[in-house]
Coordinates of C-alpha atoms in Angstrom, one line a residue:
Chain A
X1 CA 24.9 -14.4 19.6
X2 CA 27.8 -16.5 18.5
X3 CA 28.5 -16.2 14.8
X4 CA 31.5 -16.2 12.4
X5 CA 31.4 -12.5 11.6
X6 CA 33.5 -9.4 11.1
X7 CA 31.0 -6.5 10.8
X8 CA 27.3 -7.2 10.6
X9 CA 26.9 -4.5 7.8
X10 CA 29.4 -6.3 5.6
X11 CA 28.3 -9.9 6.3
X12 CA 26.3 -10.4 3.1
X13 CA 28.9 -8.9 0.8
X14 CA 31.8 -10.8 2.3
X15 CA 29.8 -14.1 2.1
X16 CA 28.9 -13.4 -1.6
X17 CA 32.5 -12.7 -2.4
X18 CA 33.5 -16.0 -0.8
X19 CA 30.7 -17.8 -2.7
X20 CA 31.7 -16.4 -6.0
X21 CA 35.4 -17.3 -5.4
X22 CA 34.5 -20.8 -4.3
X23 CA 32.3 -21.5 -7.3
X24 CA 34.1 -19.5 -10.0
X25 CA 33.7 -22.3 -12.4
X26 CA 29.9 -22.0 -12.3
X27 CA 29.0 -18.3 -11.4
X28 CA 30.1 -14.7 -11.5
X29 CA 29.1 -11.9 -9.3
X30 CA 27.1 -9.0 -10.9
X31 CA 28.1 -5.4 -10.4
X32 CA 28.2 -4.3 -6.8
X33 CA 27.1 -7.8 -5.7
X34 CA 23.6 -7.1 -6.9
X35 CA 23.1 -10.6 -8.2
X36 CA 24.9 -13.9 -8.9
X37 CA 24.8 -15.1 -12.5
X38 CA 25.7 -18.1 -14.5
X39 CA 29.2 -17.9 -15.8
X40 CA 28.1 -19.1 -19.3
X41 CA 24.7 -18.0 -20.7
X42 CA 23.0 -20.0 -23.4
X43 CA 21.8 -17.7 -26.2
X44 CA 18.1 -18.1 -27.1
X45 CA 17.2 -19.7 -23.7
X46 CA 14.7 -18.0 -21.4
X47 CA 16.6 -16.5 -18.5
X48 CA 15.4 -17.8 -15.1
X49 CA 15.8 -15.4 -12.2
X50 CA 14.9 -15.9 -8.6
X51 CA 15.9 -14.2 -5.4
X52 CA 14.9 -13.4 -1.9
X53 CA 16.3 -12.6 1.5
X54 CA 19.6 -14.0 2.5
X55 CA 19.9 -16.4 5.4
X56 CA 18.2 -19.3 3.4
X57 CA 21.4 -20.6 1.8
X58 CA 22.0 -22.4 -0.4
X59 CA 18.7 -21.0 -1.8
X60 CA 18.9 -19.2 -4.2
X61 CA 22.5 -18.5 -5.2
X62 CA 23.4 -22.2 -4.8
X63 CA 20.9 -23.0 -7.5
X64 CA 22.5 -20.8 -10.2
X65 CA 24.1 -22.9 -12.9
X66 CA 23.5 -25.3 -15.8
X67 CA 20.0 -26.7 -15.7
X68 CA 18.7 -24.4 -13.1
X69 CA 18.8 -20.6 -12.5
X70 CA 20.5 -18.0 -14.7
X71 CA 20.6 -15.4 -11.9
X72 CA 19.8 -15.0 -8.2
X73 CA 19.3 -11.7 -6.4
X74 CA 20.2 -11.9 -2.7
X75 CA 18.5 -9.4 -0.4
X76 CA 19.7 -8.5 3.1
X77 CA 19.1 -11.2 5.7
X78 CA 15.4 -12.3 5.6
X79 CA 14.7 -9.1 3.5
X80 CA 13.6 -9.3 -0.1
X81 CA 16.0 -7.9 -2.7
X82 CA 15.2 -4.5 -4.3
X83 CA 13.8 -3.9 -7.8
X84 CA 17.1 -2.4 -9.1
X85 CA 18.8 -5.8 -8.3
X86 CA 16.2 -7.7 -10.3
X87 CA 16.3 -5.3 -13.1
X88 CA 20.1 -5.5 -13.3
X89 CA 19.9 -9.3 -13.2
X90 CA 17.3 -9.4 -16.0
X91 CA 19.4 -7.1 -18.2
X92 CA 22.4 -9.3 -17.6
X93 CA 20.8 -12.7 -18.4
X94 CA 18.2 -11.9 -21.2
X95 CA 19.6 -13.4 -24.4
X96 CA 16.5 -12.5 -26.4
X97 CA 14.0 -15.1 -25.3
X98 CA 12.8 -13.1 -22.3
X99 CA 13.1 -13.7 -18.6
X100 CA 11.0 -15.7 -16.0
X101 CA 10.9 -14.5 -12.4
X102 CA 10.4 -17.2 -9.8
X103 CA 9.1 -15.5 -6.7
X104 CA 8.2 -16.9 -3.2
X105 CA 4.9 -15.6 -2.0
X106 CA 5.9 -13.0 0.5
X107 CA 4.5 -9.5 0.3
X108 CA 8.0 -8.0 0.1
X109 CA 9.3 -10.3 -2.6
X110 CA 6.0 -9.9 -4.5
X111 CA 6.1 -6.1 -4.5
X112 CA 9.7 -5.8 -5.4
X113 CA 9.5 -8.3 -8.2
X114 CA 6.3 -6.7 -9.5
X115 CA 8.1 -3.3 -9.7
X116 CA 11.0 -4.9 -11.5
X117 CA 8.7 -6.7 -13.9
X118 CA 7.0 -3.4 -14.7
X119 CA 10.3 -1.7 -15.4
X120 CA 12.1 -4.4 -17.3
X121 CA 12.3 -3.9 -21.1
X122 CA 12.2 -7.5 -22.3
X123 CA 9.4 -10.1 -22.4
X124 CA 8.8 -11.5 -18.9
X125 CA 6.6 -13.7 -16.8
X126 CA 6.4 -14.5 -13.1
X127 CA 5.8 -17.8 -11.4
X128 CA 4.7 -17.5 -7.8
X129 CA 5.6 -20.3 -5.4
X130 CA 3.2 -20.8 -2.5
X131 CA 3.6 -24.4 -1.2
X132 CA 3.4 -23.9 2.5
X133 CA 0.1 -25.4 3.8
X134 CA 0.7 -24.3 7.4
X135 CA -0.7 -20.8 7.1
X136 CA -3.4 -19.8 4.7
X137 CA -3.1 -16.1 5.4
X138 CA -1.3 -13.7 7.6
X139 CA -0.3 -10.1 7.9
X140 CA 3.0 -10.6 6.1
X141 CA 1.8 -12.9 3.3
X142 CA -1.0 -12.7 0.8
X143 CA -2.1 -16.3 1.0
X144 CA 0.3 -19.2 1.5
X145 CA 4.1 -18.7 1.9
X146 CA 6.6 -20.0 -0.6
X147 CA 9.1 -22.3 1.1
X148 CA 11.2 -25.4 0.2
X149 CA 9.0 -26.3 -2.8
X150 CA 10.7 -23.4 -4.5
X151 CA 13.7 -25.7 -5.1
X152 CA 11.5 -28.2 -7.0
X153 CA 10.0 -25.5 -9.1
X154 CA 13.4 -24.0 -9.9
X155 CA 14.9 -27.4 -10.8
X156 CA 12.1 -28.5 -13.1
X157 CA 11.8 -25.1 -14.8
X158 CA 15.6 -25.0 -15.2
X159 CA 15.6 -28.3 -17.0
X160 CA 12.7 -27.2 -19.2
X161 CA 14.4 -23.9 -20.1
X162 CA 17.6 -25.8 -20.9
X163 CA 15.7 -28.0 -23.5
X164 CA 14.4 -24.8 -25.1
X165 CA 10.9 -24.3 -23.7
X166 CA 9.3 -20.9 -24.5
X167 CA 8.5 -18.3 -21.9
X168 CA 4.8 -19.1 -22.0
X169 CA 5.4 -22.8 -21.8
X170 CA 7.7 -22.3 -18.7
X171 CA 5.1 -20.1 -17.0
X172 CA 2.4 -22.8 -17.5
X173 CA 4.8 -25.5 -16.3
X174 CA 5.9 -23.5 -13.3
X175 CA 2.3 -22.9 -12.2
X176 CA 1.4 -26.6 -12.5
X177 CA 4.4 -27.8 -10.6
X178 CA 3.7 -25.3 -7.9
X179 CA 0.1 -26.4 -7.6
X180 CA 1.3 -30.1 -7.3
X181 CA 3.7 -29.2 -4.5
X182 CA 3.0 -28.8 -0.8
X183 CA 5.2 -28.3 2.3
X184 CA 5.0 -27.9 6.0
X185 CA 7.8 -27.3 8.6
X186 CA 8.5 -27.6 12.3
X187 CA 11.0 -25.6 14.3
X188 CA 12.8 -26.9 17.5
X189 CA 14.8 -23.8 18.1
X190 CA 14.8 -20.2 16.9
X191 CA 17.1 -18.6 14.4
X192 CA 19.1 -15.4 15.2
X193 CA 19.1 -12.6 12.6
X194 CA 22.7 -11.3 12.8
X195 CA 21.7 -7.6 12.8
X196 CA 19.1 -8.2 15.5
X197 CA 21.6 -10.1 17.6
X198 CA 19.1 -12.2 19.6
X199 CA 16.8 -15.1 18.8
X200 CA 13.7 -14.2 16.7
X201 CA 11.5 -16.2 19.1
X202 CA 11.7 -17.7 22.5
X203 CA 10.9 -21.4 22.7
X204 CA 11.1 -23.8 25.6
X205 CA 13.6 -26.7 25.7
X206 CA 10.7 -29.1 25.5
X207 CA 8.6 -27.2 22.9
X208 CA 8.3 -27.0 19.1
X209 CA 6.6 -24.6 16.7
X210 CA 4.4 -26.5 14.2
X211 CA 4.0 -24.9 10.8
X212 CA 6.9 -22.4 11.3
X213 CA 7.9 -20.2 8.3
X214 CA 11.4 -20.0 7.0
X215 CA 12.1 -16.7 8.8
X216 CA 11.1 -18.1 12.2
X217 CA 7.8 -16.4 11.9
X218 CA 5.0 -18.1 13.8
X219 CA 3.1 -21.1 12.4
X220 CA 0.1 -23.0 13.5
X221 CA 0.8 -23.6 17.1
X222 CA 3.4 -24.1 19.8
X223 CA 3.2 -27.6 21.3
X224 CA 5.3 -30.0 23.4
X225 CA 8.1 -31.7 21.5
X226 CA 6.8 -35.0 20.1
X227 CA 8.5 -38.1 18.6
X228 CA 9.8 -37.9 15.1
X229 CA 7.1 -40.4 14.0
X230 CA 4.3 -38.1 15.4
X231 CA 5.9 -35.0 13.9
X232 CA 6.2 -36.7 10.5
X233 CA 2.6 -37.8 10.7
X234 CA 1.3 -34.4 11.5
X235 CA 3.3 -32.7 8.7
X236 CA 2.6 -35.3 6.1
X237 CA -1.1 -35.5 6.9
X238 CA -1.5 -31.8 6.4
X239 CA 0.3 -32.0 3.1
X240 CA -1.7 -35.0 1.9
X241 CA -4.9 -33.3 2.8
X242 CA -3.9 -30.3 0.7
X243 CA -2.7 -32.3 -2.3
X244 CA -5.6 -34.9 -2.4
X245 CA -3.5 -37.4 -4.3
X246 CA -4.9 -40.4 -6.0
X247 CA -3.9 -43.9 -4.9
X248 CA -0.6 -45.1 -6.3
X249 CA 0.5 -41.5 -7.1
X250 CA 4.2 -41.1 -7.6
X251 CA 5.8 -38.3 -5.7
X252 CA 9.1 -36.5 -5.0
X253 CA 9.8 -36.3 -1.3
X254 CA 12.1 -33.5 -0.1
X255 CA 13.0 -33.5 3.6
X256 CA 14.7 -30.1 4.1
X257 CA 16.8 -29.1 7.1
X258 CA 16.5 -25.5 8.4
X259 CA 20.2 -25.1 9.0
X260 CA 20.6 -26.5 12.6
X261 CA 19.6 -30.1 12.1
X262 CA 22.1 -32.9 11.2
X263 CA 21.6 -35.3 8.4
X264 CA 21.3 -38.1 11.0
X265 CA 18.0 -36.6 12.0
X266 CA 16.9 -35.6 8.5
X267 CA 17.3 -39.2 7.2
X268 CA 15.4 -40.4 10.3
X269 CA 12.6 -38.0 9.2
X270 CA 12.8 -39.4 5.6
X271 CA 12.2 -42.8 7.0
X272 CA 9.3 -41.6 9.2
X273 CA 7.6 -39.7 6.4
X274 CA 8.1 -42.5 3.9
X275 CA 6.1 -44.8 6.3
X276 CA 3.3 -42.3 6.5
X277 CA 3.2 -42.0 2.7
X278 CA 3.2 -45.7 2.2
X279 CA 0.3 -46.0 4.5
X280 CA -1.6 -43.5 2.3
X281 CA -0.7 -45.5 -0.8
X282 CA 1.6 -42.8 -2.1
X283 CA 4.7 -44.1 -3.8
X284 CA 8.0 -42.1 -3.4
X285 CA 9.6 -42.1 -6.8
X286 CA 12.4 -39.6 -6.0
X287 CA 14.1 -38.5 -2.8
X288 CA 16.1 -35.4 -1.9
X289 CA 17.4 -34.9 1.6
X290 CA 19.5 -32.1 3.0
X291 CA 19.6 -28.4 4.1
X292 CA 18.5 -26.5 1.0
X293 CA 16.1 -23.9 2.1
X294 CA 17.4 -22.9 5.5
X295 CA 16.5 -20.4 8.2
X296 CA 20.0 -19.5 9.4
X297 CA 20.8 -21.9 12.2
X298 CA 17.2 -22.9 13.1
X299 CA 16.8 -26.5 14.2
X300 CA 14.0 -28.4 12.6
X301 CA 12.9 -29.4 9.1
X302 CA 10.2 -29.2 6.5
X303 CA 8.6 -31.9 4.5
X304 CA 7.7 -31.3 0.8
X305 CA 5.7 -33.6 -1.4
X306 CA 5.4 -32.9 -5.1
X307 CA 3.1 -35.0 -7.2
X308 CA 5.1 -35.2 -10.5
X309 CA 3.9 -36.6 -13.8
X310 CA 6.2 -38.5 -16.0
X311 CA 7.4 -35.4 -17.8
X312 CA 8.2 -33.5 -14.6
X313 CA 10.0 -36.6 -13.3
X314 CA 12.2 -36.6 -16.5
X315 CA 12.9 -32.9 -16.0
X316 CA 13.8 -33.5 -12.3
X317 CA 16.3 -36.2 -13.4
X318 CA 17.8 -34.0 -16.1
X319 CA 21.4 -32.9 -15.6
X320 CA 22.1 -30.0 -13.2
X321 CA 25.3 -28.3 -12.2
X322 CA 24.9 -25.7 -9.6
X323 CA 26.9 -25.1 -6.4
X324 CA 24.3 -26.8 -4.2
X325 CA 22.7 -29.3 -6.6
X326 CA 24.6 -31.5 -9.0
X327 CA 23.7 -34.7 -10.8
X328 CA 23.7 -36.2 -14.3
X329 CA 26.9 -34.5 -15.3
Chain B
X1 CA 10.8 26.0 7.6
X2 CA 13.2 24.1 5.4
X3 CA 12.3 20.5 4.8
X4 CA 15.9 19.5 5.7
X5 CA 15.2 19.6 9.4
X6 CA 12.0 17.6 9.0
X7 CA 13.9 14.9 7.1
X8 CA 16.6 14.7 9.7
X9 CA 14.2 14.4 12.6
X10 CA 12.0 11.9 10.8
X11 CA 14.9 9.6 9.9
X12 CA 16.6 10.0 13.3
X13 CA 13.4 8.9 15.1
X14 CA 13.4 5.7 13.0
X15 CA 17.1 5.1 13.8
X16 CA 16.4 5.8 17.5
X17 CA 13.5 3.4 17.6
X18 CA 15.0 0.6 15.4
X19 CA 15.3 -1.9 18.2
X20 CA 11.7 -1.3 19.3
X21 CA 10.5 -1.8 15.7
X22 CA 12.5 -5.0 15.3
X23 CA 11.1 -6.3 18.6
X24 CA 7.6 -5.7 17.2
X25 CA 8.5 -7.6 14.1
X26 CA 10.0 -10.5 16.0
X27 CA 6.7 -11.0 17.8
X28 CA 4.6 -11.6 14.7
X29 CA 6.9 -11.3 11.6
X30 CA 10.4 -12.1 10.5
X31 CA 12.2 -9.8 12.9
X32 CA 13.9 -7.3 10.8
X33 CA 11.7 -4.3 10.3
X34 CA 13.7 -1.9 12.5
X35 CA 17.0 -3.0 10.9
X36 CA 15.6 -2.3 7.4
X37 CA 14.1 1.1 8.3
X38 CA 17.3 2.0 10.0
X39 CA 19.3 1.1 6.8
X40 CA 16.9 3.3 4.7
X41 CA 17.0 6.2 7.2
X42 CA 20.8 6.1 7.2
X43 CA 20.9 6.1 3.4
X44 CA 18.6 9.2 3.4
X45 CA 20.7 10.9 6.0
X46 CA 23.8 10.3 3.9
X47 CA 22.2 12.4 1.2
X48 CA 21.2 15.2 3.7
X49 CA 23.0 18.1 2.0
X50 CA 21.8 17.1 -1.4
X51 CA 18.2 16.9 -0.2
X52 CA 18.5 20.2 1.6
X53 CA 19.3 21.9 -1.7
X54 CA 16.3 20.4 -3.5
X55 CA 12.7 21.5 -3.7
X56 CA 10.3 19.6 -1.3
X57 CA 8.9 17.6 -4.2
X58 CA 12.4 16.6 -5.5
X59 CA 13.5 15.7 -2.0
X60 CA 10.4 13.5 -1.5
X61 CA 11.1 11.8 -4.9
X62 CA 14.7 11.2 -4.1
X63 CA 13.9 9.8 -0.7
X64 CA 11.3 7.5 -2.3
X65 CA 13.8 6.1 -4.7
X66 CA 16.3 5.7 -1.9
X67 CA 13.8 3.7 0.1
X68 CA 13.1 1.4 -2.8
X69 CA 16.8 0.7 -3.5
X70 CA 18.0 0.4 0.1
X71 CA 15.2 -0.9 2.4
X72 CA 14.0 -4.1 0.5
X73 CA 11.4 -6.3 2.1
X74 CA 7.9 -5.0 1.9
X75 CA 8.8 -1.7 3.6
X76 CA 11.0 -0.6 0.7
X77 CA 8.3 -0.5 -2.0
X78 CA 5.7 0.6 0.6
X79 CA 7.5 3.6 1.9
X80 CA 9.0 4.3 -1.5
X81 CA 5.6 4.4 -3.2
X82 CA 4.2 6.6 -0.4
X83 CA 7.0 9.1 -0.8
X84 CA 6.9 9.1 -4.6
X85 CA 3.1 9.7 -4.5
X86 CA 3.6 12.6 -2.1
X87 CA 6.3 14.0 -4.4
X88 CA 3.8 14.1 -7.2
X89 CA 0.8 15.3 -5.3
X90 CA 2.0 17.8 -2.8
X91 CA 2.1 21.6 -3.5
X92 CA 5.1 23.4 -2.0
X93 CA 4.4 24.6 0.6
X94 CA 1.7 22.1 1.5
X95 CA -1.6 23.0 3.2
X96 CA -3.4 20.6 5.5
X97 CA -6.1 20.0 2.9
X98 CA -3.5 19.3 0.2
X99 CA -1.6 17.0 2.5
X100 CA -4.8 15.1 3.2
X101 CA -5.5 14.8 -0.5
X102 CA -1.9 13.6 -1.1
X103 CA -2.1 11.0 1.7
X104 CA -5.3 9.8 0.2
X105 CA -3.5 9.3 -3.2
X106 CA -0.8 7.5 -1.3
X107 CA -3.3 5.2 0.3
X108 CA -4.8 4.4 -3.1
X109 CA -1.3 3.7 -4.5
X110 CA -0.5 1.4 -1.6
X111 CA -3.8 -0.4 -1.9
X112 CA -2.9 -1.2 -5.5
X113 CA 0.6 -2.2 -4.7
X114 CA 0.1 -4.4 -1.7
X115 CA -3.5 -5.5 -2.3
X116 CA -4.1 -4.6 1.4
X117 CA -7.1 -2.7 2.7
X118 CA -7.8 -0.6 5.7
X119 CA -8.5 -2.8 8.7
X120 CA -5.9 -5.5 7.9
X121 CA -3.3 -4.5 10.4
X122 CA -0.9 -2.5 8.2
X123 CA 0.3 1.1 8.0
X124 CA -2.8 1.9 6.1
X125 CA -4.6 1.7 9.5
X126 CA -2.5 4.8 10.5
X127 CA -2.6 6.6 7.2
X128 CA -6.3 6.4 6.8
X129 CA -7.4 8.0 10.1
X130 CA -4.5 10.6 9.8
X131 CA -5.8 11.6 6.4
X132 CA -9.3 12.0 7.8
X133 CA -8.0 14.1 10.7
X134 CA -6.0 16.3 8.2
X135 CA -9.1 16.7 6.0
X136 CA -11.3 17.9 8.9
X137 CA -8.6 20.5 9.8
X138 CA -9.4 22.8 12.8
X139 CA -7.5 23.9 15.9
X140 CA -4.4 22.2 17.3
X141 CA -4.2 20.1 14.2
X142 CA -0.6 19.0 14.6
X143 CA -1.2 17.7 18.2
X144 CA -4.3 15.9 17.0
X145 CA -2.6 14.3 14.0
X146 CA 0.3 13.2 16.3
X147 CA -2.1 11.6 18.8
X148 CA -4.2 10.0 16.0
X149 CA -1.1 8.4 14.5
X150 CA -0.1 6.7 17.8
X151 CA -3.6 5.8 18.8
X152 CA -4.2 4.2 15.4
X153 CA -1.0 2.3 15.5
X154 CA -1.8 1.0 19.0
X155 CA -5.2 0.0 17.7
X156 CA -3.6 -2.4 15.2
X157 CA -2.8 -4.7 18.2
X158 CA -6.4 -5.7 18.4
X159 CA -6.8 -6.4 14.7
X160 CA -5.7 -10.0 14.8
X161 CA -8.7 -11.2 16.6
X162 CA -11.0 -9.3 14.4
X163 CA -9.5 -10.7 11.2
X164 CA -9.3 -14.2 12.6
X165 CA -5.5 -14.5 12.3
X166 CA -5.8 -15.7 15.9
X167 CA -6.9 -19.0 14.4
X168 CA -3.3 -19.5 13.3
X169 CA -1.4 -17.9 16.1
X170 CA -3.8 -18.5 19.0
X171 CA -3.6 -15.9 21.8
X172 CA 0.0 -15.1 20.8
X173 CA -1.3 -12.7 18.1
X174 CA -3.2 -10.5 20.5
X175 CA -1.6 -7.3 21.8
X176 CA 1.0 -7.0 19.1
X177 CA 1.2 -3.8 17.2
X178 CA 1.9 -3.9 13.5
X179 CA 5.6 -2.8 13.0
X180 CA 4.9 -0.8 9.8
X181 CA 2.1 1.1 11.4
X182 CA 4.5 2.0 14.2
X183 CA 7.1 3.2 11.8
X184 CA 4.7 5.5 10.0
X185 CA 3.3 6.8 13.3
X186 CA 6.9 7.7 14.5
X187 CA 7.6 9.5 11.3
X188 CA 4.3 11.5 11.5
X189 CA 5.0 12.4 15.1
X190 CA 8.5 13.5 14.3
X191 CA 7.2 15.8 11.5
X192 CA 4.5 17.2 13.8
X193 CA 7.1 17.9 16.5
X194 CA 9.4 19.6 14.1
X195 CA 6.6 21.8 12.8
X196 CA 5.5 22.6 16.4
X197 CA 9.0 23.6 17.4
X198 CA 8.9 26.3 14.8
X199 CA 6.0 27.8 16.7
X200 CA 3.4 26.6 14.4
X201 CA 0.3 25.1 16.1
X202 CA -1.2 24.1 12.9
X203 CA -0.5 23.7 9.2
X204 CA -1.8 26.5 7.0
X205 CA -5.5 25.8 6.3
X206 CA -5.5 27.0 2.7

């Protein structure tokens, strides 16, 4: 394992200190590094809180800021944060309108957030993101996993919260955006969890893992490496089958890198997916390309398609100022 | 015997087997189970003196809360809830029958928490047969509980095919033991061994 590291036990805290210093205009670090919160809270606005294991940067800390999250709770690498972190975050960002937890559908995240929701004193709701069409069910998930579509749910809810939507309205909107969003990924190499010190899975130089999860957990199948066009077709077809879009539907396309794939290849995938979507009479109204929901240094990418109505598109376009996402201001 | 020694042995066995647990998780999960259990076990060991001075029930409750705030993932709430339930249910000192009943309450709490059931390749597939073994009682109970824990954990390896998860993972799913079931088996074995070393062949029956 070759990583920029001092001591594996302090990796997370050192990285969070660096993050908070580098983005001090946007965020502050909660007590004992339990959470990252927006520097300036907006009184009367519902507080949006997300979180999950570290190793997926910039998710979720990079999305804390104006027009997106109020707090993010980072767990240890690939390990969900604990209920006390979420509780502390909720207490810090509730300004009277309640808090909304945005949770990726992993059993660990679900259980810890559920405990926090039961303990928290203020009004609260939970939106569960489960956009991954690759695996319906597995030992470690109750149903589909939540992957890169989480960014889309967080951005749109962040904009809606900023304009003053109520907790109940945000919950309903979050559920509908999640339902309209589907993703699938492919891995070309494994990631290495720093504390484990060796690759999570072994994969041949000429192989790829179709439907991989964002922790390097197994997906649908291991196959020979194919061309980008063939990979794009397989990922996109699975997504389209799940969403069953009507002809002429406008969508947001997110091509997300897993941490080890350069933009050269990600834009090439954008081009490949766009051709598949055009062939299915689906119109790409908005694009986002980059490494946003990563799996440490894993090579590969995921494709996310979100069927957004006019209102959701407006919310997508609304100003955002977070460490990892900034436009309109 | 004092519960302090049981706690030290149980946590030490998790620390000693951390790499093995992580390897199990790398095969079918996200590859961090041993790392997380080790972190929780070290946090408990750091409070060893404090725990030794407590009643069994208070020690179990403190360990449960430590698991919840230190382990994270799914193992944090699962082991935390199990220990908190035992803290509430167990008489001090516990009998085999009372232990069976407390483990049963733990299974019910975990079923509510994780929405999992027996037969779905989780630590419930160790706790359930262990509970039944405890409830039956009889001679050489510690040895039989120990064996039951490992056999049941081994048996989770074949549960993929039964549940049809093989349809996602192909034959790669076969033969892999559930990491959480191995953790709980290791802890049960460590407790049985500790009790055995104090020249007990069995838990008090009543």
